[in-house]
Coordinates of N, CA and C in Angstrom, one line a residue:
M1 N 1.1 -1.3 0.1 CA -0.6 -0.2 -0.4 C 0.8 1.5 -0.4
L2 N 0.7 2.4 -1.3 CA 1.5 3.5 -0.9 C 0.9 4.3 0.3
K3 N 2.5 5.4 0.5 CA 2.2 5.7 1.7 C 1.8 7.5 1.5
I4 N 1.3 8.4 2.6 CA 1.0 9.1 2.1 C 2.5 10.2 2.7
T5 N 3.4 10.5 3.3 CA 3.7 11.1 3.7 C 5.2 10.0 4.0
F6 N 5.8 11.1 3.2 CA 7.2 11.0 3.2 C 7.7 11.4 4.7
S7 N 8.5 12.9 4.2 CA 8.5 13.9 6.3 C 7.6 13.6 7.2
N8 N 6.6 13.9 7.2 CA 5.2 13.6 8.5 C 5.3 15.6 7.7
K9 N 5.3 15.6 7.5 CA 4.6 17.5 6.7 C 3.3 17.5 5.9
I10 N 2.6 18.0 6.8 CA 1.5 18.1 6.1 C 1.0 18.5 4.3
L11 N 2.1 19.7 4.0 CA 2.1 19.7 2.4 C 3.3 19.6 1.6
E12 N 3.1 18.8 1.8 CA 4.5 18.4 1.4 C 3.9 17.5 -0.4
S13 N 4.7 17.8 -1.4 CA 4.7 17.7 -2.7 C 5.6 16.0 -2.9
G14 N 4.3 15.5 -3.3 CA 5.7 14.6 -4.7 C 6.2 15.3 -6.4
T15 N 7.0 15.2 -6.8 CA 6.9 14.9 -8.1 C 7.9 14.5 -9.8
D16 N 6.9 14.4 -10.2 CA 7.3 12.7 -11.0 C 7.3 13.5 -13.3
E17 N 7.9 12.7 -14.0 CA 7.8 13.4 -15.3 C 6.6 11.9 -16.1
A18 N 6.6 12.5 -17.1 CA 6.2 11.3 -18.4 C 7.5 11.6 -19.3
G19 N 7.4 11.6 -20.3 CA 8.1 10.8 -22.0 C 9.4 11.5 -21.3
R20 N 10.3 11.2 -20.8 CA 11.8 11.7 -20.9 C 12.8 11.0 -21.9
G21 N 12.4 9.4 -22.2 CA 12.5 8.7 -23.6 C 12.1 8.7 -24.3
C22 N 11.4 9.6 -24.8 CA 10.6 9.1 -26.0 C 11.8 10.7 -27.2
L23 N 11.3 10.3 -28.5 CA 11.7 10.6 -29.4 C 11.5 12.4 -30.1
A24 N 10.5 12.6 -29.8 CA 9.3 13.5 -29.7 C 8.2 14.5 -28.6
G25 N 8.4 15.2 -28.6 CA 7.3 15.8 -27.8 C 8.0 16.6 -27.0
P26 N 7.3 17.3 -25.7 CA 7.9 17.2 -24.6 C 7.6 15.9 -23.9
V27 N 9.5 16.3 -23.0 CA 8.7 16.0 -21.4 C 7.9 16.5 -20.8
T28 N 7.1 16.5 -19.6 CA 5.8 16.7 -19.3 C 6.4 16.6 -17.7
A29 N 6.2 17.5 -16.7 CA 6.2 17.3 -15.8 C 5.4 17.2 -14.2
A30 N 4.4 17.1 -12.4 CA 3.5 16.7 -12.6 C 3.9 17.1 -11.4
A31 N 3.1 18.4 -10.1 CA 3.6 18.6 -8.3 C 2.6 18.2 -8.6
I32 N 2.0 17.8 -7.3 CA 0.4 17.5 -6.3 C 1.2 17.5 -4.4
I33 N 0.0 18.1 -4.3 CA 0.3 17.9 -2.7 C -1.1 17.3 -2.1
L34 N -1.1 16.7 -2.0 CA -2.6 16.0 -1.2 C -3.1 16.4 -0.2
P35 N -3.8 16.3 0.1 CA -4.7 15.8 1.7 C -4.1 14.8 2.6
P36 N -3.6 15.4 4.0 CA -3.2 14.2 4.9 C -4.4 13.2 4.9
D37 N -6.0 13.3 5.0 CA -6.2 11.9 4.3 C -6.6 11.6 3.2
F38 N -6.3 11.2 1.8 CA -6.4 11.0 0.9 C -6.4 9.8 1.0
E39 N -6.9 9.0 0.6 CA -7.3 7.8 0.1 C -7.4 6.7 -1.1
N40 N -6.8 6.6 -2.1 CA -7.4 5.7 -3.1 C -6.4 4.3 -3.5
T41 N -7.5 3.4 -3.7 CA -6.9 1.6 -3.4 C -6.4 1.2 -4.7
I42 N -6.4 2.8 -5.8 CA -6.4 2.1 -7.5 C -5.1 2.6 -8.3
L43 N -4.6 3.9 -7.2 CA -2.7 4.7 -7.5 C -2.5 4.0 -7.5
N44 N -1.4 4.1 -8.6 CA -0.4 3.4 -8.2 C 0.6 4.1 -9.2
D45 N 1.9 4.0 -9.4 CA 2.6 4.1 -10.6 C 2.4 4.5 -11.5
S46 N 2.1 5.8 -12.8 CA 0.8 5.4 -14.1 C 1.8 4.3 -15.1
K47 N 2.3 4.7 -15.2 CA 3.5 2.7 -15.8 C 2.8 2.0 -15.4
Q48 N 2.2 1.0 -14.3 CA 1.5 0.1 -14.1 C 0.0 -0.1 -14.3
L49 N -0.6 1.5 -15.2 CA -1.8 1.3 -15.1 C -2.3 1.4 -16.3
S50 N -4.0 0.7 -16.3 CA -4.1 1.1 -17.9 C -4.2 2.9 -18.7
E51 N -5.0 2.7 -19.4 CA -4.4 4.6 -19.7 C -6.1 4.5 -19.5
K52 N -7.0 3.6 -19.5 CA -8.2 3.4 -18.9 C -8.4 4.6 -17.2
T53 N -7.9 3.5 -16.6 CA -7.8 4.2 -15.6 C -6.9 5.1 -15.2
R54 N -6.1 5.9 -15.8 CA -5.8 6.8 -15.2 C -6.6 7.9 -16.0
E55 N -7.5 7.6 -16.8 CA -8.3 8.3 -17.1 C -9.9 8.8 -16.3
K56 N -9.2 7.5 -15.7 CA -10.2 7.2 -14.2 C -10.1 8.7 -13.1
L57 N -8.9 8.0 -13.2 CA -7.5 8.8 -11.2 C -7.4 10.4 -11.2
R58 N -7.6 10.6 -13.1 CA -6.9 11.8 -12.8 C -8.0 13.7 -12.5
P59 N -9.3 13.3 -13.0 CA -10.0 13.8 -12.0 C -10.2 13.1 -10.5
V60 N -9.8 12.6 -10.1 CA -10.5 11.8 -8.7 C -9.2 12.9 -8.4
I61 N -8.3 12.5 -8.9 CA -6.4 12.9 -8.3 C -7.1 14.8 -8.3
E62 N -7.6 15.5 -8.8 CA -8.2 17.0 -8.7 C -8.4 17.3 -8.2
Q63 N -9.3 17.0 -8.6 CA -10.7 17.5 -7.4 C -9.7 17.4 -5.9
Q64 N -9.4 16.2 -5.4 CA -8.9 15.9 -4.5 C -7.6 16.5 -3.8
A65 N -7.0 16.9 -5.0 CA -6.1 18.2 -4.2 C -5.9 18.9 -3.0
I66 N -5.0 19.8 -2.5 CA -4.9 21.0 -2.5 C -3.6 21.4 -3.5
T67 N -3.2 21.4 -3.9 CA -3.4 22.5 -5.7 C -1.9 21.0 -6.0
Y68 N -2.0 21.3 -7.5 CA -1.3 20.9 -8.5 C -1.0 22.1 -9.4
A69 N -0.1 20.7 -10.1 CA 0.8 22.3 -12.0 C 2.0 21.1 -13.2
V70 N 1.2 21.4 -14.0 CA 1.6 20.9 -15.0 C 2.6 21.7 -15.8
T71 N 3.7 21.1 -16.4 CA 4.6 21.7 -16.9 C 4.6 20.9 -18.3
H72 N 5.1 21.9 -20.0 CA 5.3 20.8 -21.0 C 7.1 22.2 -21.2
L73 N 7.5 20.8 -21.1 CA 9.5 21.0 -21.8 C 9.2 21.7 -23.1
E74 N 9.2 21.9 -24.0 CA 9.7 21.5 -25.4 C 10.2 20.7 -25.7
P75 N 10.5 20.4 -27.1 CA 11.4 19.6 -27.7 C 13.4 20.3 -27.9
L76 N 12.7 22.1 -27.8 CA 13.5 22.7 -28.2 C 14.8 22.2 -27.2
E77 N 13.7 23.5 -26.0 CA 14.6 23.4 -25.2 C 14.9 21.2 -24.2
I78 N 14.7 20.4 -24.6 CA 15.5 19.6 -24.4 C 16.8 20.0 -24.8
D79 N 16.5 20.1 -26.2 CA 18.0 20.0 -26.4 C 19.2 20.4 -26.6
D80 N 18.8 21.9 -25.8 CA 19.6 22.9 -25.3 C 20.4 22.2 -24.1
I81 N 19.8 22.2 -23.5 CA 20.1 21.9 -21.8 C 20.3 20.0 -21.5
N82 N 19.3 19.6 -22.6 CA 19.7 17.8 -22.3 C 18.1 17.4 -21.7
I83 N 17.9 15.9 -22.0 CA 16.5 16.0 -21.3 C 16.7 15.2 -19.6
L84 N 17.9 15.2 -19.1 CA 17.8 15.2 -17.7 C 17.9 16.5 -16.7
N85 N 18.5 17.4 -17.1 CA 18.1 19.0 -16.3 C 16.8 19.8 -17.2
A86 N 16.2 19.0 -18.9 CA 14.2 19.6 -18.9 C 14.0 18.9 -17.9
S87 N 13.8 17.2 -17.2 CA 13.7 16.6 -16.3 C 13.1 17.6 -15.2
I88 N 14.1 18.0 -14.4 CA 13.8 18.7 -13.4 C 13.1 19.9 -13.1
K89 N 14.4 20.7 -14.1 CA 13.7 22.0 -14.2 C 11.8 21.9 -14.8
A90 N 11.6 21.3 -15.5 CA 10.2 20.8 -15.5 C 9.2 20.6 -14.6
M91 N 9.7 19.6 -13.0 CA 9.3 19.4 -11.5 C 10.1 21.1 -11.9
Q92 N 10.9 21.7 -10.9 CA 10.8 22.9 -9.9 C 9.9 24.2 -10.9
E93 N 9.6 23.7 -12.3 CA 8.8 25.1 -12.6 C 7.0 24.6 -12.1
C94 N 6.9 23.6 -12.1 CA 5.1 22.9 -11.2 C 5.1 23.8 -9.9
V95 N 6.9 23.0 -9.3 CA 6.6 23.5 -8.2 C 6.3 25.0 -7.6
L96 N 6.7 25.2 -8.8 CA 6.6 27.3 -8.1 C 5.0 27.4 -8.3
K97 N 4.7 27.0 -9.0 CA 3.3 26.7 -9.4 C 2.7 26.5 -8.0
L98 N 2.8 26.0 -7.6 CA 1.7 25.2 -6.6 C 1.3 26.6 -5.5
D99 N 0.1 26.5 -5.2 CA -0.2 27.1 -3.9 C -0.8 27.0 -3.0
P100 N -1.6 26.0 -1.7 CA 0.3 27.4 -1.2 C 1.8 26.6 -1.6
Q101 N 2.5 27.1 -0.8 CA 3.9 26.2 -1.4 C 4.5 25.2 -0.9
P102 N 5.3 24.3 -1.0 CA 5.1 22.9 -0.2 C 6.3 23.3 1.3
E103 N 6.4 22.3 2.2 CA 7.2 22.3 3.3 C 8.4 21.9 2.4
Y104 N 7.9 20.3 1.3 CA 9.0 19.5 1.6 C 8.3 18.8 0.2
I105 N 9.9 18.2 -0.2 CA 9.6 17.9 -1.5 C 10.6 16.7 -1.9
I106 N 9.0 15.8 -2.5 CA 9.6 14.3 -3.0 C 9.8 14.1 -4.2
V107 N 11.0 13.7 -5.3 CA 11.1 14.4 -6.7 C 11.1 11.9 -6.7
D108 N 10.7 11.9 -8.1 CA 10.8 9.5 -8.1 C 12.3 10.4 -9.0
G109 N 12.6 9.2 -8.8 CA 14.0 8.9 -9.1 C 15.3 8.5 -8.4
N110 N 16.6 9.1 -9.4 CA 17.9 9.4 -7.9 C 18.1 10.3 -8.0
T111 N 17.7 11.4 -9.0 CA 18.7 13.1 -8.7 C 17.8 13.9 -8.2
P112 N 19.0 15.1 -8.1 CA 18.8 15.4 -6.9 C 17.2 15.9 -7.2
F113 N 16.5 17.3 -6.6 CA 15.7 18.0 -6.9 C 16.4 19.6 -8.2
I114 N 17.4 19.6 -6.7 CA 18.2 20.0 -7.3 C 19.8 19.6 -7.0
R115 N 20.6 19.9 -8.3 CA 21.8 19.3 -8.8 C 23.1 20.5 -8.3
K116 N 23.9 19.6 -7.5 CA 25.5 20.2 -7.0 C 25.7 21.2 -8.3
K117 N 25.5 21.3 -9.5 CA 26.3 22.6 -10.4 C 24.7 23.9 -9.6
G118 N 23.2 23.2 -9.3 CA 22.9 24.6 -9.7 C 21.4 24.4 -10.7
I119 N 20.5 25.5 -10.3 CA 19.3 25.4 -10.9 C 19.5 25.5 -12.2
K120 N 19.8 25.2 -13.5 CA 19.7 25.7 -14.8 C 18.5 26.2 -15.3
N121 N 19.4 27.5 -15.2 CA 19.0 28.2 -15.6 C 19.1 29.5 -17.1
N122 N 19.7 28.6 -17.6 CA 19.5 29.9 -19.4 C 18.7 29.5 -20.6
S123 N 18.0 28.8 -20.7 CA 16.8 27.7 -21.2 C 15.3 28.4 -20.9
G124 N 14.7 28.5 -22.2 CA 13.1 28.6 -21.4 C 13.0 29.6 -20.7
K125 N 11.7 29.3 -19.6 CA 11.7 29.8 -18.2 C 13.0 30.2 -18.0
I126 N 13.2 31.8 -17.3 CA 14.1 32.1 -16.7 C 13.5 32.3 -15.0
F127 N 14.6 31.5 -14.6 CA 13.9 31.6 -12.6 C 14.5 33.6 -12.1
S128 N 13.7 34.0 -12.2 CA 14.0 35.5 -11.6 C 14.8 35.1 -9.8
T129 N 15.6 35.1 -8.4 CA 16.2 35.6 -7.8 C 15.7 35.3 -6.7
A130 N 14.4 35.2 -6.7 CA 12.7 35.4 -5.7 C 12.6 33.9 -6.4
E131 N 12.6 32.8 -6.5 CA 12.0 31.7 -7.4 C 12.7 30.8 -7.2
I132 N 14.3 31.5 -7.3 CA 15.4 30.1 -7.8 C 15.3 30.0 -6.0
E133 N 14.9 30.6 -5.4 CA 15.0 31.2 -3.0 C 14.1 30.6 -3.2
I134 N 13.7 29.9 -3.6 CA 12.1 28.8 -2.8 C 12.4 27.9 -3.1
L135 N 12.8 27.3 -4.2 CA 13.7 26.1 -5.3 C 15.0 25.4 -3.9
T136 N 16.0 26.8 -4.2 CA 15.9 25.9 -2.9 C 15.7 26.0 -1.0
S137 N 15.3 26.7 -0.6 CA 14.9 26.6 0.4 C 13.7 25.9 0.3
I138 N 13.3 24.7 -0.4 CA 12.4 23.9 0.1 C 13.2 22.1 0.2
P139 N 13.5 21.4 1.8 CA 13.9 20.6 1.6 C 13.9 19.9 0.5
S140 N 14.1 17.8 0.0 CA 14.0 17.5 -1.2 C 13.9 17.0 -1.1
T141 N 13.6 15.7 -0.9 CA 14.5 13.9 -1.2 C 13.8 13.5 -2.3
S142 N 15.0 12.4 -3.2 CA 14.4 11.5 -4.9 C 14.6 10.3 -3.8
I143 N 13.4 9.8 -4.2 CA 13.6 8.2 -4.2 C 13.2 7.5 -4.6
V144 N 14.3 6.7 -5.4 CA 13.9 5.0 -6.3 C 12.9 4.5 -6.2
K145 N 11.3 4.7 -7.5 CA 11.3 3.8 -7.5 C 9.9 5.0 -6.8
G146 N 9.9 5.6 -6.2 CA 8.8 6.8 -5.6 C 7.7 5.9 -5.4
D147 N 7.2 6.7 -7.7 CA 5.7 6.1 -7.6 C 5.1 5.3 -7.4
S148 N 6.1 4.2 -7.1 CA 5.4 2.6 -6.2 C 5.7 2.6 -4.8
K149 N 5.6 4.0 -4.0 CA 6.1 4.2 -2.6 C 4.5 4.9 -1.7
F150 N 4.8 5.9 -2.9 CA 4.0 6.7 -2.3 C 2.8 8.4 -3.2
M151 N 1.5 8.6 -2.2 CA 0.8 9.0 -3.5 C 0.9 10.2 -4.1
S152 N 1.9 10.5 -3.2 CA 1.2 12.1 -4.1 C 2.8 11.4 -5.5
I153 N 4.2 11.0 -5.3 CA 4.5 10.5 -6.8 C 3.7 10.1 -7.3
A154 N 3.3 9.4 -6.9 CA 2.9 7.6 -7.9 C 1.1 9.5 -9.1
A155 N 0.5 10.3 -7.4 CA -0.4 11.1 -8.3 C -0.1 11.7 -9.4
A156 N 1.3 12.3 -9.7 CA 2.2 13.5 -10.2 C 2.3 12.2 -10.7
S157 N 2.6 11.2 -11.2 CA 2.8 11.2 -12.3 C 1.4 10.5 -13.1
V158 N 0.4 9.9 -12.6 CA -0.5 10.6 -13.3 C -1.3 11.1 -14.3
L159 N -1.3 11.6 -13.2 CA -1.3 13.8 -14.4 C -0.1 13.7 -14.9
A160 N 1.0 14.3 -15.7 CA 1.9 14.5 -15.8 C 1.6 12.6 -17.6
K161 N 1.7 12.2 -17.1 CA 1.7 10.7 -18.7 C -0.1 11.0 -18.9
T162 N -1.1 11.3 -18.5 CA -2.1 12.3 -19.0 C -3.0 13.2 -20.1
Y163 N -1.4 14.6 -19.3 CA -1.8 15.2 -19.7 C -1.0 15.7 -21.5
R164 N 0.4 14.3 -20.7 CA 1.4 14.4 -21.9 C 0.9 13.9 -22.9
D165 N 0.0 13.3 -22.7 CA -0.8 12.3 -24.1 C -1.4 12.6 -24.7
E166 N -2.6 13.5 -23.8 CA -3.2 14.4 -23.7 C -2.2 15.5 -25.3
Y167 N -1.4 15.7 -25.9 CA -1.0 16.5 -25.9 C -0.3 15.7 -27.0
M168 N 0.4 15.1 -27.1 CA 0.5 13.5 -28.3 C -0.6 13.6 -29.3
N169 N -1.1 13.0 -29.1 CA -2.4 12.8 -29.2 C -2.9 14.5 -30.1
R170 N -2.2 15.8 -29.2 CA -3.3 16.4 -30.1 C -2.3 17.1 -31.7
I171 N -0.7 16.5 -31.8 CA 0.1 17.2 -32.1 C -0.3 15.7 -32.8
H172 N -0.7 14.6 -33.1 CA -0.6 13.9 -33.7 C -2.1 14.5 -35.4
E173 N -3.3 14.7 -34.8 CA -3.3 15.6 -35.7 C -3.1 16.4 -37.1
E174 N -1.8 16.8 -36.8 CA -0.9 17.7 -37.3 C -0.1 17.0 -38.1
F175 N 0.5 15.7 -37.8 CA 1.2 15.1 -38.4 C 1.1 13.7 -38.1
P176 N 0.0 13.4 -39.0 CA -0.7 11.6 -38.2 C 0.7 10.3 -38.6
M177 N 0.7 10.7 -40.0 CA 2.4 9.3 -40.7 C 3.3 9.1 -39.1
Y178 N 3.8 9.7 -37.9 CA 4.0 9.3 -37.6 C 3.4 7.8 -36.6
N179 N 1.4 8.4 -36.4 CA 1.0 7.7 -34.9 C 1.2 7.7 -33.3
W180 N 1.3 9.4 -33.5 CA 1.9 9.7 -32.1 C 1.1 9.4 -31.7
K181 N -1.0 9.6 -32.2 CA -2.4 8.4 -30.9 C -1.7 7.5 -31.0
K182 N -0.5 6.8 -30.9 CA -0.7 5.0 -30.2 C 1.4 5.3 -29.6
N183 N 2.2 6.0 -29.9 CA 3.4 5.5 -29.6 C 3.6 7.0 -28.8
K184 N 2.6 7.4 -28.8 CA 2.9 8.5 -28.0 C 4.8 9.9 -27.8
G185 N 5.3 9.0 -28.8 CA 6.5 9.5 -29.4 C 7.8 9.1 -29.5
Y186 N 7.3 7.8 -28.7 CA 8.0 6.7 -28.2 C 8.9 5.7 -29.3
P187 N 10.2 5.6 -29.1 CA 11.3 5.2 -30.3 C 11.1 3.5 -29.9
T188 N 9.4 3.3 -31.3 CA 9.2 2.0 -31.7 C 9.6 2.2 -33.2
K189 N 9.6 0.6 -33.3 CA 9.6 0.6 -35.0 C 9.0 1.2 -35.8
E190 N 7.7 1.4 -35.3 CA 7.2 2.5 -36.3 C 7.3 3.3 -36.5
H191 N 7.6 4.4 -35.3 CA 8.1 5.2 -35.7 C 9.5 5.9 -35.8
R192 N 10.0 5.2 -36.4 CA 11.3 5.2 -36.9 C 11.1 5.4 -38.0
E193 N 10.5 3.3 -38.5 CA 10.2 3.4 -39.7 C 9.7 5.2 -40.4
A194 N 8.1 5.6 -39.2 CA 8.8 7.2 -40.0 C 9.0 8.6 -40.1
I195 N 10.5 8.1 -39.5 CA 11.4 9.9 -39.5 C 12.2 9.0 -40.9
R196 N 11.9 8.0 -40.8 CA 13.2 7.6 -42.0 C 12.3 8.0 -43.5
R197 N 11.0 7.1 -43.7 CA 10.7 7.8 -44.6 C 9.9 9.3 -44.4
Y198 N 9.7 10.1 -44.2 CA 8.9 10.9 -43.8 C 10.1 12.4 -43.5
G199 N 11.2 12.1 -42.8 CA 11.7 13.0 -41.9 C 11.2 13.8 -40.7
V200 N 11.9 14.4 -40.3 CA 11.6 15.2 -38.7 C 10.8 16.0 -38.8
T201 N 9.9 16.3 -37.4 CA 9.1 18.1 -37.9 C 10.3 18.0 -37.1
K202 N 9.0 20.2 -36.6 CA 9.7 20.1 -35.1 C 9.0 19.8 -32.9
Y203 N 8.5 18.5 -34.2 CA 8.7 17.8 -32.2 C 9.7 16.7 -32.1
H204 N 10.2 16.7 -33.2 CA 11.4 15.7 -32.4 C 12.4 16.8 -32.3
R205 N 13.1 16.0 -31.2 CA 14.4 16.0 -30.2 C 15.8 15.9 -31.0
M206 N 16.2 16.9 -32.1 CA 17.4 17.0 -32.7 C 19.0 16.3 -31.7
S207 N 18.6 16.3 -30.4 CA 19.6 15.4 -29.7 C 19.5 14.2 -29.7
F208 N 18.0 13.3 -29.8 CA 18.7 12.3 -29.4 C 18.6 11.1 -30.5
Q209 N 19.7 10.1 -30.4 CA 19.6 8.8 -31.6 C 17.7 8.4 -32.0
L210 N 17.4 10.0 -33.3 CA 16.1 9.3 -34.2 C 16.0 7.6 -35.1
L211 N 17.1 7.7 -34.9 CA 17.8 6.4 -35.9 C 18.8 5.7 -35.2
P212 N 18.6 4.2 -35.5 CA 20.1 3.1 -35.4 C 21.0 4.3 -36.2
E213 N 21.1 4.2 -36.4 CA 22.4 4.1 -37.6 C 23.0 6.2 -38.1
Q214 N 22.9 6.7 -37.4 CA 22.6 8.1 -37.5 C 22.7 8.9 -38.3
L215 N 21.5 8.7 -39.3 CA 21.5 9.1 -40.5 C 21.3 11.0 -40.1
K216 N 21.7 11.4 -41.6 CA 21.4 13.1 -41.2 C 20.5 13.7 -41.7
L217 N 19.8 13.5 -41.1 CA 18.6 14.0 -41.1 C 17.7 15.7 -41.9
D218 N 17.4 16.3 -43.4 CA 17.6 17.1 -42.3 C 15.9 18.2 -41.7
I219 N 16.3 18.9 -41.6 CA 14.8 19.3 -41.0 C 13.4 20.4 -41.6

């Protein structure tokens, strides 16, 4: 059974991302603060849930949350600062949107919420001095497989996944030949064959290995 809190703080935020390993589309993060009495027997790591179950859970999570936020970071920024930094930055942007602000942050994975090199602040949204002070002042812990251990991280994973899937369904209508409605931008055989046949789009991540043989592609 998932735990409701790690720190025993009332305003503890869980954060997670979706789409880190995709060839196209944004990396999408979510952050959420759940009430101390939140209960849900279905909630789990979004990867362990069916699409239908995730869609069923999303409005329940949104209605019962104290506060939540979702952020998309686009391929240009991913290419500029790399996918790891982009994933963290997306989560940081989400935390800044939370109202009230959290007293503690738990993050899925093993990467610190604030890396030793500091906050990446040279692309996309530029954090103000005040925002950096907020982010660095909140204690945080990264938890491996946290989305299968804590309610708030699991809830964030569901929000990140469902919002990103919506985004990919929308841009599928613009470029249906890549079938993003099905593969969501992941490196499936079908997706790579479409890249080979049609080339790349503005939604592809040019810093990624789009084709196994590393062909030079025309934009």
